[in-house]
Coordinates of C-alpha atoms and ligand atoms in Angstrom, one line a residue:
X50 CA 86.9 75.2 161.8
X51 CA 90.7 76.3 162.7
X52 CA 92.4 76.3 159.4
X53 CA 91.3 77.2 156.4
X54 CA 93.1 76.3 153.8
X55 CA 92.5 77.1 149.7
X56 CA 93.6 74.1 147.8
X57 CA 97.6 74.7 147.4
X58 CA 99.1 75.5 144.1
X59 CA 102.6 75.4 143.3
X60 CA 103.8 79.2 142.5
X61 CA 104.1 80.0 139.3
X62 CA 101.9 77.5 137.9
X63 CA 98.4 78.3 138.1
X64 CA 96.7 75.0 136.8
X65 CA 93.3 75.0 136.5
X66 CA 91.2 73.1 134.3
X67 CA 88.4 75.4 134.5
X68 CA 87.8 77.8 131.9
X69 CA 89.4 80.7 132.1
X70 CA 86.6 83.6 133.2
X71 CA 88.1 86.9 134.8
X72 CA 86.5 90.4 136.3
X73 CA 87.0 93.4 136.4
X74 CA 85.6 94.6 139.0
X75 CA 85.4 98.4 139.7
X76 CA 83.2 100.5 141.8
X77 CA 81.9 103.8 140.2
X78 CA 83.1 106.3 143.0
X79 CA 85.5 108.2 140.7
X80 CA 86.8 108.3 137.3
X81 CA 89.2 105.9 136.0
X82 CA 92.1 105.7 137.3
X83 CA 96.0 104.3 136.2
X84 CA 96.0 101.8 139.0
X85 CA 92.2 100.0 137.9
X86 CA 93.4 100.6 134.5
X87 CA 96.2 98.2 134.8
X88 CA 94.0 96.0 136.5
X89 CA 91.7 96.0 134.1
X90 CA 94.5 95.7 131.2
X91 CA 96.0 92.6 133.1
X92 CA 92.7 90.8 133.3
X93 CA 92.3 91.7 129.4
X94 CA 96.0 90.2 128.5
X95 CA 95.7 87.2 130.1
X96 CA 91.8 85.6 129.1
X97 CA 92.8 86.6 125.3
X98 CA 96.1 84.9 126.1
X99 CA 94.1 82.0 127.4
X100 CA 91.0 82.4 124.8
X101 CA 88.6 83.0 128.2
X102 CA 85.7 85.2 128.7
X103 CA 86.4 89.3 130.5
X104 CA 83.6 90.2 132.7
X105 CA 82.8 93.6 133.6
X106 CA 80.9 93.9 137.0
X107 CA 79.8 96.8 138.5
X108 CA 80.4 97.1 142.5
X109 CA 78.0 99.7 143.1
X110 CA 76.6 98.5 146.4
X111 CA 78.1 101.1 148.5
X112 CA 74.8 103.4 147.4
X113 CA 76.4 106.4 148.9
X114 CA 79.1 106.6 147.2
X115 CA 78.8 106.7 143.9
X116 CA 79.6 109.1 141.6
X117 CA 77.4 110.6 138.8
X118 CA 78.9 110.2 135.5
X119 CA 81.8 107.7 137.1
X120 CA 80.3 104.5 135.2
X121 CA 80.3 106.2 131.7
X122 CA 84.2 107.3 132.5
X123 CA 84.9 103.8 133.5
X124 CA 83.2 102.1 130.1
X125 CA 84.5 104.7 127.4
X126 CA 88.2 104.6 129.3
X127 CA 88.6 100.9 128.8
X128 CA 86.6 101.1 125.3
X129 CA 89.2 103.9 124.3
X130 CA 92.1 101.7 125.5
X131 CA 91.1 98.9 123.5
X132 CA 89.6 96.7 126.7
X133 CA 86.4 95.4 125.3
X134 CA 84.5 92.9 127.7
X135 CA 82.6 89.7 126.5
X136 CA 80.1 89.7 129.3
X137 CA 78.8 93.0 131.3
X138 CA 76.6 96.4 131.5
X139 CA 75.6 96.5 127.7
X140 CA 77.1 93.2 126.3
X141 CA 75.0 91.2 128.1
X142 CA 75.5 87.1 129.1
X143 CA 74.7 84.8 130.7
X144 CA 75.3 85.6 134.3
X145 CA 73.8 88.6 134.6
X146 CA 73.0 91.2 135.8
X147 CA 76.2 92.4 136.0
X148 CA 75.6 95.3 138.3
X149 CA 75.1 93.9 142.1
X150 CA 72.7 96.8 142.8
X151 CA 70.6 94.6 140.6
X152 CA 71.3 91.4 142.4
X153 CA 69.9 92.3 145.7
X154 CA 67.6 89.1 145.8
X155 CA 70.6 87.1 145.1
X156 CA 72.8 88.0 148.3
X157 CA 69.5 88.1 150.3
X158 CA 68.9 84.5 149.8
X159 CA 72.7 83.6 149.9
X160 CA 72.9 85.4 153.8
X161 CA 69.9 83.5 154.6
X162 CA 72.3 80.5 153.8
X163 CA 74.4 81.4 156.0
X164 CA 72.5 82.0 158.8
X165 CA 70.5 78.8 158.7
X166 CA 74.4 76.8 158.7
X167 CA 75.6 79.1 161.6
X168 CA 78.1 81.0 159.7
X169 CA 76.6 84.6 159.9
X170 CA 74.9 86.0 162.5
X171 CA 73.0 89.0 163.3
X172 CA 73.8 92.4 165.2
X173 CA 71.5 94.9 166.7
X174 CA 74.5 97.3 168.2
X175 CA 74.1 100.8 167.5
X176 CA 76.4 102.9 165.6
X177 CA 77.1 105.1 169.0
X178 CA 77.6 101.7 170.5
X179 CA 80.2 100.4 167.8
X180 CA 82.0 103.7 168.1
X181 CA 82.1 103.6 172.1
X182 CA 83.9 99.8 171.4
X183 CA 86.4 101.0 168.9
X184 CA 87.4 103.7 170.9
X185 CA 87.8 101.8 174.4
X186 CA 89.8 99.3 172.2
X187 CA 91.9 101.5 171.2
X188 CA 93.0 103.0 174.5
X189 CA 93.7 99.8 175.7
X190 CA 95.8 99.6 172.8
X191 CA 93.9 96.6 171.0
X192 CA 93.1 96.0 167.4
X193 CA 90.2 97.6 166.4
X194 CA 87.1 96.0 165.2
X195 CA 83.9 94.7 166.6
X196 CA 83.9 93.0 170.3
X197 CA 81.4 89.9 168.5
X198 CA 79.2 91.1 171.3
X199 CA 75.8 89.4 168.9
X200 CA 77.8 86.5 168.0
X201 CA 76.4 84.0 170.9
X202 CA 72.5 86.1 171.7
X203 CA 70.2 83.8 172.8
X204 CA 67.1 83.5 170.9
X205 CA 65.1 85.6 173.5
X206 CA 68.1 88.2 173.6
X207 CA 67.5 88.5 169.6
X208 CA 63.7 88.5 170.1
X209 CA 64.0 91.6 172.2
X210 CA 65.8 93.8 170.1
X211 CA 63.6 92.9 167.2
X212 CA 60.8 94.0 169.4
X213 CA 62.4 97.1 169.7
X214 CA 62.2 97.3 166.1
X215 CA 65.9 97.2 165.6
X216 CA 66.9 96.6 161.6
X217 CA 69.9 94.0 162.1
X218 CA 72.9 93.9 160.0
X219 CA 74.4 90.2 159.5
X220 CA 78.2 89.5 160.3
X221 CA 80.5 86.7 159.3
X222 CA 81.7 84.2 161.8
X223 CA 84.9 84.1 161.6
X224 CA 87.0 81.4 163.4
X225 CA 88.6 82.4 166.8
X226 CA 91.9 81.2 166.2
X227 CA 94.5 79.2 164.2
X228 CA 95.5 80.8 161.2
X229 CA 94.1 80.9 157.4
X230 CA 96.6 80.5 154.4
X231 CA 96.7 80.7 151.0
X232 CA 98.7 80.6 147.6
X233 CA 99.1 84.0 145.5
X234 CA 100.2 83.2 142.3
X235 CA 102.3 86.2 142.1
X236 CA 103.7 86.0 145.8
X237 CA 103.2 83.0 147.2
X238 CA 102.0 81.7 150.3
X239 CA 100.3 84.2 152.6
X240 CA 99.3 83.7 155.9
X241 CA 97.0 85.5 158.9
X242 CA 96.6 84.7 162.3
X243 CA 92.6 84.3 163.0
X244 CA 93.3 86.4 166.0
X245 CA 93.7 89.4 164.3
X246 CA 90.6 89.5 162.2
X247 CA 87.3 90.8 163.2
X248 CA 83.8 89.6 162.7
X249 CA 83.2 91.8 159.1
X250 CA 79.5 92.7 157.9
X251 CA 78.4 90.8 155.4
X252 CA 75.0 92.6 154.6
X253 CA 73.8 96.2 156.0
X254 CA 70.9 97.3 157.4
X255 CA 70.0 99.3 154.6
X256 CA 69.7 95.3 152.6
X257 CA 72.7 96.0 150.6
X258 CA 75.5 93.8 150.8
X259 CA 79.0 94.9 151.6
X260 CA 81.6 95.2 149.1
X261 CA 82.9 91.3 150.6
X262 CA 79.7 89.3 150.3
X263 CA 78.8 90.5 146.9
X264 CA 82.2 89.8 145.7
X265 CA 82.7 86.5 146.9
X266 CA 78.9 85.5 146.1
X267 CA 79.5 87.0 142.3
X268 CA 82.7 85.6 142.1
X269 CA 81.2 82.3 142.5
X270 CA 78.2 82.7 140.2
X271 CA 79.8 84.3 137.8
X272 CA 81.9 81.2 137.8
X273 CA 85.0 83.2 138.0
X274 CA 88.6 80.9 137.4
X275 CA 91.4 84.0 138.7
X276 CA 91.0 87.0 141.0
X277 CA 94.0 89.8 139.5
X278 CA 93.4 93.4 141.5
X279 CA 95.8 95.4 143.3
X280 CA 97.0 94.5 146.2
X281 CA 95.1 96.3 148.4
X282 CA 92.7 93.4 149.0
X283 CA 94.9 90.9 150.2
X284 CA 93.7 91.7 153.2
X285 CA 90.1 90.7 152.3
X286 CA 91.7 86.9 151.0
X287 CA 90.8 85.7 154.4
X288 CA 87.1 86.5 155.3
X289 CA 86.2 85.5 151.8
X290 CA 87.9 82.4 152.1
X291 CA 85.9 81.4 155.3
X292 CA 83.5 82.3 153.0
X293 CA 84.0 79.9 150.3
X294 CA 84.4 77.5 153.2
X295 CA 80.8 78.1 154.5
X296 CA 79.0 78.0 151.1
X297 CA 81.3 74.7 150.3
X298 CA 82.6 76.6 147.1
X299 CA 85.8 75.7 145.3
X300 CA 87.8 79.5 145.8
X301 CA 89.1 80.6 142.5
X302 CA 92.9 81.2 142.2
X303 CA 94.3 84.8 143.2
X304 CA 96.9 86.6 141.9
X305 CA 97.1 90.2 144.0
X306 CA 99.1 92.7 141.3
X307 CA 101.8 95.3 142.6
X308 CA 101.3 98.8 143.9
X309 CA 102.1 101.5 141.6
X310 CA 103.9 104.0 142.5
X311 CA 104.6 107.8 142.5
X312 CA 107.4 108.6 139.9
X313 CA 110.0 109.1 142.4
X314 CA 109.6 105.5 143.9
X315 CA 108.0 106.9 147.3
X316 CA 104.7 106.2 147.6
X317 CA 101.6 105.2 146.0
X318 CA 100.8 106.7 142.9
X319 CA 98.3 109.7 143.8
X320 CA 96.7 112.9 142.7
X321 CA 98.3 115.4 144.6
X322 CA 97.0 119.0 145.0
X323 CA 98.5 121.6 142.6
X324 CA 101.1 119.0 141.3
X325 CA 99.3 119.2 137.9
X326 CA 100.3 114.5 138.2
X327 CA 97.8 112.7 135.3
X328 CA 96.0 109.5 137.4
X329 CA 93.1 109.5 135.2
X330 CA 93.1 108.1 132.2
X331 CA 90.7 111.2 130.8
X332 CA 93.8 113.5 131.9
X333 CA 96.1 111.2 129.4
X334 CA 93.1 111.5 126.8
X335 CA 92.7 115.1 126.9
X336 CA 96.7 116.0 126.9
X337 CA 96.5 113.9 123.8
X338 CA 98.5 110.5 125.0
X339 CA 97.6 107.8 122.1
X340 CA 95.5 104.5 123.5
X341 CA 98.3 102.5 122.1
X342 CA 101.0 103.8 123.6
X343 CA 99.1 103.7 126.9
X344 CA 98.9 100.4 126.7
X345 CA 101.7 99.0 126.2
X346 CA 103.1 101.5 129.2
X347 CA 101.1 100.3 131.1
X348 CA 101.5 96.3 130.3
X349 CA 105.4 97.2 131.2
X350 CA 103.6 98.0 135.3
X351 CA 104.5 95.2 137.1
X352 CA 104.9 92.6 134.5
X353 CA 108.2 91.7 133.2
X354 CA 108.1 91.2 129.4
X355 CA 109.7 88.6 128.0
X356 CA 111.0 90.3 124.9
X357 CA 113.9 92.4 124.8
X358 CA 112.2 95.5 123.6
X359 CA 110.3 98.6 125.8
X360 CA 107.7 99.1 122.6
X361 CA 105.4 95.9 121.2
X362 CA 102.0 95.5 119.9
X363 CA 99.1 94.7 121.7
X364 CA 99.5 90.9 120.0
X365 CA 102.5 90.8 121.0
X366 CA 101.7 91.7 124.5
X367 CA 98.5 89.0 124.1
X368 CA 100.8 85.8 122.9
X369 CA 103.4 86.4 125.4
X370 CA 101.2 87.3 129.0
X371 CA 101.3 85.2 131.8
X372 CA 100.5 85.9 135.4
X373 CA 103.2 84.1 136.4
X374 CA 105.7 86.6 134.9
X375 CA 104.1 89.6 136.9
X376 CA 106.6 90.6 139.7
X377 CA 105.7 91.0 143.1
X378 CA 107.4 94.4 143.7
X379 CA 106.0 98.1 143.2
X380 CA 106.7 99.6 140.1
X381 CA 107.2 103.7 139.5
X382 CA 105.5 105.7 137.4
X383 CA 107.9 106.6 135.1
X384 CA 106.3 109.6 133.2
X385 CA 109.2 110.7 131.0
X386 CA 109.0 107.7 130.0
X387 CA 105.9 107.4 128.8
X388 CA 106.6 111.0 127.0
X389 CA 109.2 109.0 125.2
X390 CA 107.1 105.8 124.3
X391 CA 104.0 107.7 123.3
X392 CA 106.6 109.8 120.3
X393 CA 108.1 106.4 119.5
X394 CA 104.5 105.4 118.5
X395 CA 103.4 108.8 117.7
X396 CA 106.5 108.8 114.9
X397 CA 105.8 105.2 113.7
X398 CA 102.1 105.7 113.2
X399 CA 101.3 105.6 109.3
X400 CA 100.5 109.1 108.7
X401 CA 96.2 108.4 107.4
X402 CA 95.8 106.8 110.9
X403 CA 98.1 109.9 113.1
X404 CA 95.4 112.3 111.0
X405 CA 92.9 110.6 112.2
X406 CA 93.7 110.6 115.8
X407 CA 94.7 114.6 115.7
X408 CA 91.4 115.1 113.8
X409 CA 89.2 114.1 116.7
X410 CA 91.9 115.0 119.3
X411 CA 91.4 118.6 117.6
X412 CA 87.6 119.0 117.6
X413 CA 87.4 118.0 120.9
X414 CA 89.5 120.7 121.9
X415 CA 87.4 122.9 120.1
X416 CA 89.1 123.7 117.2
X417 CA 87.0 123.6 113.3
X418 CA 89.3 121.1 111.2
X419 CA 88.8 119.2 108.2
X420 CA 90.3 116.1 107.9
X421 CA 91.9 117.2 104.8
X422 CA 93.9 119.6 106.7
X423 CA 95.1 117.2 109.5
X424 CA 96.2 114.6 106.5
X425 CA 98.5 117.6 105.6
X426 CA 99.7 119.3 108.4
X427 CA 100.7 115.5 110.3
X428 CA 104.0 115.0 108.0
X429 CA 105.1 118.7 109.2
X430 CA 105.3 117.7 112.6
X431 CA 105.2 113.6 113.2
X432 CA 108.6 113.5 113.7
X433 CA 108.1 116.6 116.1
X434 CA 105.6 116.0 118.9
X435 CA 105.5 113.4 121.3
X436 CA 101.8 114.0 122.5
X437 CA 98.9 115.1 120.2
X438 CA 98.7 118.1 123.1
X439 CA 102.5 119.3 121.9
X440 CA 101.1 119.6 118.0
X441 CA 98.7 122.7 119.1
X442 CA 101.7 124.3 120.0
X443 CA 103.4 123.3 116.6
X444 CA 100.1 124.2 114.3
X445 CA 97.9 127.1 116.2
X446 CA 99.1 129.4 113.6
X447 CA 97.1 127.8 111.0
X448 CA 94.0 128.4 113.2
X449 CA 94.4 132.5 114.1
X450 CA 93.2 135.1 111.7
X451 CA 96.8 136.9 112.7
X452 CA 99.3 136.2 114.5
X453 CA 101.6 138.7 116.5
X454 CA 105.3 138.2 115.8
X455 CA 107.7 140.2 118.2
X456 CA 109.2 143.3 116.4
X457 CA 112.7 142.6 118.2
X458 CA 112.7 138.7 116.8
X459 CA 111.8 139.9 113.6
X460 CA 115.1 140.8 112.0
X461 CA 117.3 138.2 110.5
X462 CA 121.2 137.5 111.4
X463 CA 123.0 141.1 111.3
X464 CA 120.1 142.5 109.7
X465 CA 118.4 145.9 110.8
X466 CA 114.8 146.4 110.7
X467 CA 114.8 148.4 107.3
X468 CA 117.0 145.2 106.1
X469 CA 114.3 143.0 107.1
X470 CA 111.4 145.2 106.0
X471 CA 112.8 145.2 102.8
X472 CA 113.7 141.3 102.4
X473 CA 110.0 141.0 103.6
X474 CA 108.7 142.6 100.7
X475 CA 111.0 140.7 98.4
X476 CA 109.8 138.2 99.4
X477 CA 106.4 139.2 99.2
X478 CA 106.7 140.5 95.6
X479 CA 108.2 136.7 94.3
X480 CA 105.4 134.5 96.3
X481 CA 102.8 136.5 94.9
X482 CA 103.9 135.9 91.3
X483 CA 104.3 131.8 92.3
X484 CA 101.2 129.5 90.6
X485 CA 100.9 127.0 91.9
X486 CA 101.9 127.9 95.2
X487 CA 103.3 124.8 96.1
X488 CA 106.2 123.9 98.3
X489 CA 108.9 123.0 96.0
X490 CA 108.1 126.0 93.7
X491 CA 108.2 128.0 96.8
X492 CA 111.5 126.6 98.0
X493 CA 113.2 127.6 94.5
X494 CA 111.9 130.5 94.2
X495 CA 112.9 131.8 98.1
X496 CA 116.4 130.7 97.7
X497 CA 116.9 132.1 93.7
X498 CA 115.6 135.5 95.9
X499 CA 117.9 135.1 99.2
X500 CA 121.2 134.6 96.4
X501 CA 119.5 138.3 94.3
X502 CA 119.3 139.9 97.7
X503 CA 122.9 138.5 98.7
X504 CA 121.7 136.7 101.7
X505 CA 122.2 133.8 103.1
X506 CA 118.8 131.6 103.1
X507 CA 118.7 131.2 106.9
X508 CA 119.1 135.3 107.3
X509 CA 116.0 135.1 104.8
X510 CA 114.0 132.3 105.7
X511 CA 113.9 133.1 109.6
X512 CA 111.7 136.5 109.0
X513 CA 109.4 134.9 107.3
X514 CA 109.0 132.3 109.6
X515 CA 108.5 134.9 112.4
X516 CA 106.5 136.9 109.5
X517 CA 104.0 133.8 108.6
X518 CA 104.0 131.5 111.9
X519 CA 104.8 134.2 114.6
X520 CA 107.3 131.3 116.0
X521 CA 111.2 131.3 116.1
X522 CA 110.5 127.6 116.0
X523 CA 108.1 126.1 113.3
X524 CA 107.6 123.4 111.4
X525 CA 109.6 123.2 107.7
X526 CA 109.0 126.3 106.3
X527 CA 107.5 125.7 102.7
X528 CA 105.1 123.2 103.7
X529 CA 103.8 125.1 106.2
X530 CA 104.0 128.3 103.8
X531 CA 101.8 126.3 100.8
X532 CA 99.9 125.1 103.6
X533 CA 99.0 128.6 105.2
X534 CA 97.8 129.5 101.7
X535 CA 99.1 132.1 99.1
X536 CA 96.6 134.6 100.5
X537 CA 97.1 134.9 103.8
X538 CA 101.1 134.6 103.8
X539 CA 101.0 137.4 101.7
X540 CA 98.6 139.1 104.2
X541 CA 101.2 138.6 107.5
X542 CA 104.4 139.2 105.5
X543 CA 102.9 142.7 104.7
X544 CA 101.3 143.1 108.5
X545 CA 105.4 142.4 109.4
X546 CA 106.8 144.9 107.3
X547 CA 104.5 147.6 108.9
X548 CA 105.3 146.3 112.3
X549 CA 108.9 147.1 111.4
X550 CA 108.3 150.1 110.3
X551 CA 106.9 151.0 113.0
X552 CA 108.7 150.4 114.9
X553 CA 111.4 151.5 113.4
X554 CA 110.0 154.8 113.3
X555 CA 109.4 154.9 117.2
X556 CA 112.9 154.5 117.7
X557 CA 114.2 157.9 115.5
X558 CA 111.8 159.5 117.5
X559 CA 112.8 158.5 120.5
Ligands
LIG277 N1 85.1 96.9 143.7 C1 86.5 96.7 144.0 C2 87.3 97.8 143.5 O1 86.7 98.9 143.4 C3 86.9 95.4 143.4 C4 88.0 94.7 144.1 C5 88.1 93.3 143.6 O2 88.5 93.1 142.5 O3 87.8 92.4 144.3 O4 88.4 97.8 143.1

């Protein structure tokens, strides 16, 4: 076997008349992350373009790896974006099961396969030993890897060691030389030179398989039609295909998606220390990113749209997706952005279904809130916010028992603090004569006072902002006054007027 070949397919059009069954495929060693996210998201778009079945599989075979807690991030991340699978850990199918820590039997009776057809072979060297060999290969300034010294024992060589008692791992064979090629739908032809690739493990002592043999043996079981992950495993293309070679399987098509990148183009996308960069999609939950706006940011990674607009729905995203339209080269995180598109879909929310998103975003975070409260409070600030995270800055007023305004903001345009003090209490003395106190009534009746007292209504208005919100910046002013409540605006305008006087007294003694 010299050349390996998977059966050619003209770029750009991925024929296939197999049903269309994808993966995603993801490891639970961390949380979820924007890069797997995409992947997953890609997968999604394309088998409801193409009516197939999503698979979620769980690569958990690296046992010491895993991360407590990483599979339930990985499920409710894609469940929150909207990426519901057909088949998988609690949907069940057909295939199952659909984590390969269950499916040990499985690759132990697929690497006896391989080693009764010669393709695998088993290797007694010791860790020390494969450590000695990388490091000697490296002074003499060879690729690293394993020296194949197992590859060619002779039956009383292997009988020894197993008399020794030595657990063997099994390795593939990989051809010696000659080159192994293959058609990506999203980049084309890629080739590697045999001669440069190393005899990889296939299944560990331990009787778990390594992250290759598992995926190419579920791949094939699971009856999977395209392969769409980053493109960090193109490198793994060709041991699996020698693979697929040895078990006489048909390889499925692959289509290896672009890096993402850090915002300023340099780089892969990571979490950097102190840099305070969102990578998980929990981060974007918690600072209060919608799931729809997510998505569609993320669709725009690597795949070029065919419409002429940044912002569509997730049908519109479904009826226009092809692989073929996703672009070979790295695209950036653009996080302003994504600031921008989450307040475009933020302001074009209907306001029932904003509420409802700021309800649970606000109980999460702690605060008590009834729904009846975010249905009012989301028309003073939808056009205001472009994250549900911004809006506690806009509405944490409503939530203190009092709030501290700053004696120096207090005063309005050319007013002094006995001034304000007094417009305070005017104002105090005509909102608690106003039934109902509602916002229209309130606006008349604050700018019939501001025209009695001779001021203008912004010299009015802005102390009892600072009076009632503690802000200099607030939402509209009688909706937020009606929705504060008669009681306790009347409560901070008179807590204001103290603080003025006050202060106003410190300063004659001073
Ligand atoms: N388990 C691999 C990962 O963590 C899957 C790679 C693949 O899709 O083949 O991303």
């Amino acid at each position: 076997m010299t050349k390996v070949s998977a059966e050619p397919r003209r770029r750009g059009h991925p024929e296939s008349n197999r049903r269309v069954r994808v993966r995603f495929a993801p490891s639970p060693t961390g949380w979820l992350h924007v890069g797997n996210a995409r992947t997953a998201l890609f997968n999604w778009l394309y088998v409801r373009h193409t009516d197939g079945d999503f698979i979620l599989r769980i690569e958990d075979t690296d046992q010491k790896r895993l991360v407590p807690g990483a599979l339930g991030d990985i499920k409710s991340g894609l469940r929150w974006l909207g990426l519901g699978w057909d088949e998988g850990p609690d949907a069940g199918g057909d295939y199952g099961p659909y984590a390969q820590s269950e499916r040990l039997g499985i690759y132990q009776e697929h690497i006896e396969k391989l080693l009764d057809s010669g393709y695998a072979y088993k290797c007694y060297c010791s860790s020390e030993r494969l450590e000695r060999v990388r490091q000697e290969k490296q002074a003499r300034g060879e690729s690293p890897g394993y020296d194949r010294q197992c590859r060619n024992l002779s039956a009383e060589e292997r009988a020894a060691f197993e008399a020794e008692g030595i657990t063997p791992v099994f390795r593939l064979k990989m051809p010696l030389e000659g080159q192994i090629s293959f058609e990506d739908v999203i980049r084309g032809e890629i080739s590697f030179d045999f001669d440069d690739l190393e005899d990889i493990v296939l299944l560990k002592s331990d009787g778990y398989p390594t992250y290759h043999f598992a995926n190419v043996v579920d791949d094939h079981l699971m009856e999977i039609s395209h392969i769409m992950r980053g493109d960090e495993w193109i490198s793994s293309v060709p041991p699996h295909l020698v693979m697929y070679e040895a078990f006489g399987w048909k390889p499925p098509i692959f289509a290896h998606l672009p890096m993402i990148l850090d915002p300023s183009g340099e780089g892969k996308l990571s979490k950097r220390k102190g840099s305070g960069q969102m990578t998980e999609i929990r981060e974007f939950r918690t600072a209060g990113y919608l799931p729809e706006a997510l998505f569609n940011f993320f669709a725009r990674l690597g795949w070029a749209y065919s419409g002429d607009q940044d912002v569509f729905s997730r049908e519109q995203a479904i009826e226009r997706f092809d692989i073929t339209d996703v672009r070979p080269s790295p695209s950036a995180f653009a996080y302003d952005k994504l600031n921008w598109m989450n307040g475009v879909y933020i302001r074009d929310l209907p306001a029932d279904v904003l509420a409802g998103h700021l309800t649970a975003f606000l109980r999460d975070k702690g605060f008590d809130v009834d729904p009846d409260f975010t249905r009012r409070v989301v028309p003073l600030i939808q056009q205001r916010i472009q994250t549900l995270g911004e809006a506690i800055d806009w509405i944490d007023f409503f939530f203190a028992d009092e709030v501290q305004p700053d004696p120096a903001e207090l005063p309005g345009k050319k007013m002094d603090e006995t001034q304000t003090a007094e417009a305070l209490a005017a104002a105090y003395d005509v909102l608690a004569e106003l039934e109902p106190f509602e916002q229209d009534a309130i606006n008349s009746a604050l700018r019939a006072k501001a025209e009695d007292l001779g001021l203008k209504a912004g010299q009015f208005f802005q102390p009892i902002r600072i009076a009632v919100t503690g802000k200099r910046v607030a939402p509209p002013l009688f909706g937020t006054l009606e929705l504060v409540g008669k009681e306790t605006v009347l409560e901070r305008l008179e807590a204001a007027q103290k603080l003025l006087l006050q202060t106003t007294m410190l300063e004659q003694e001073e």
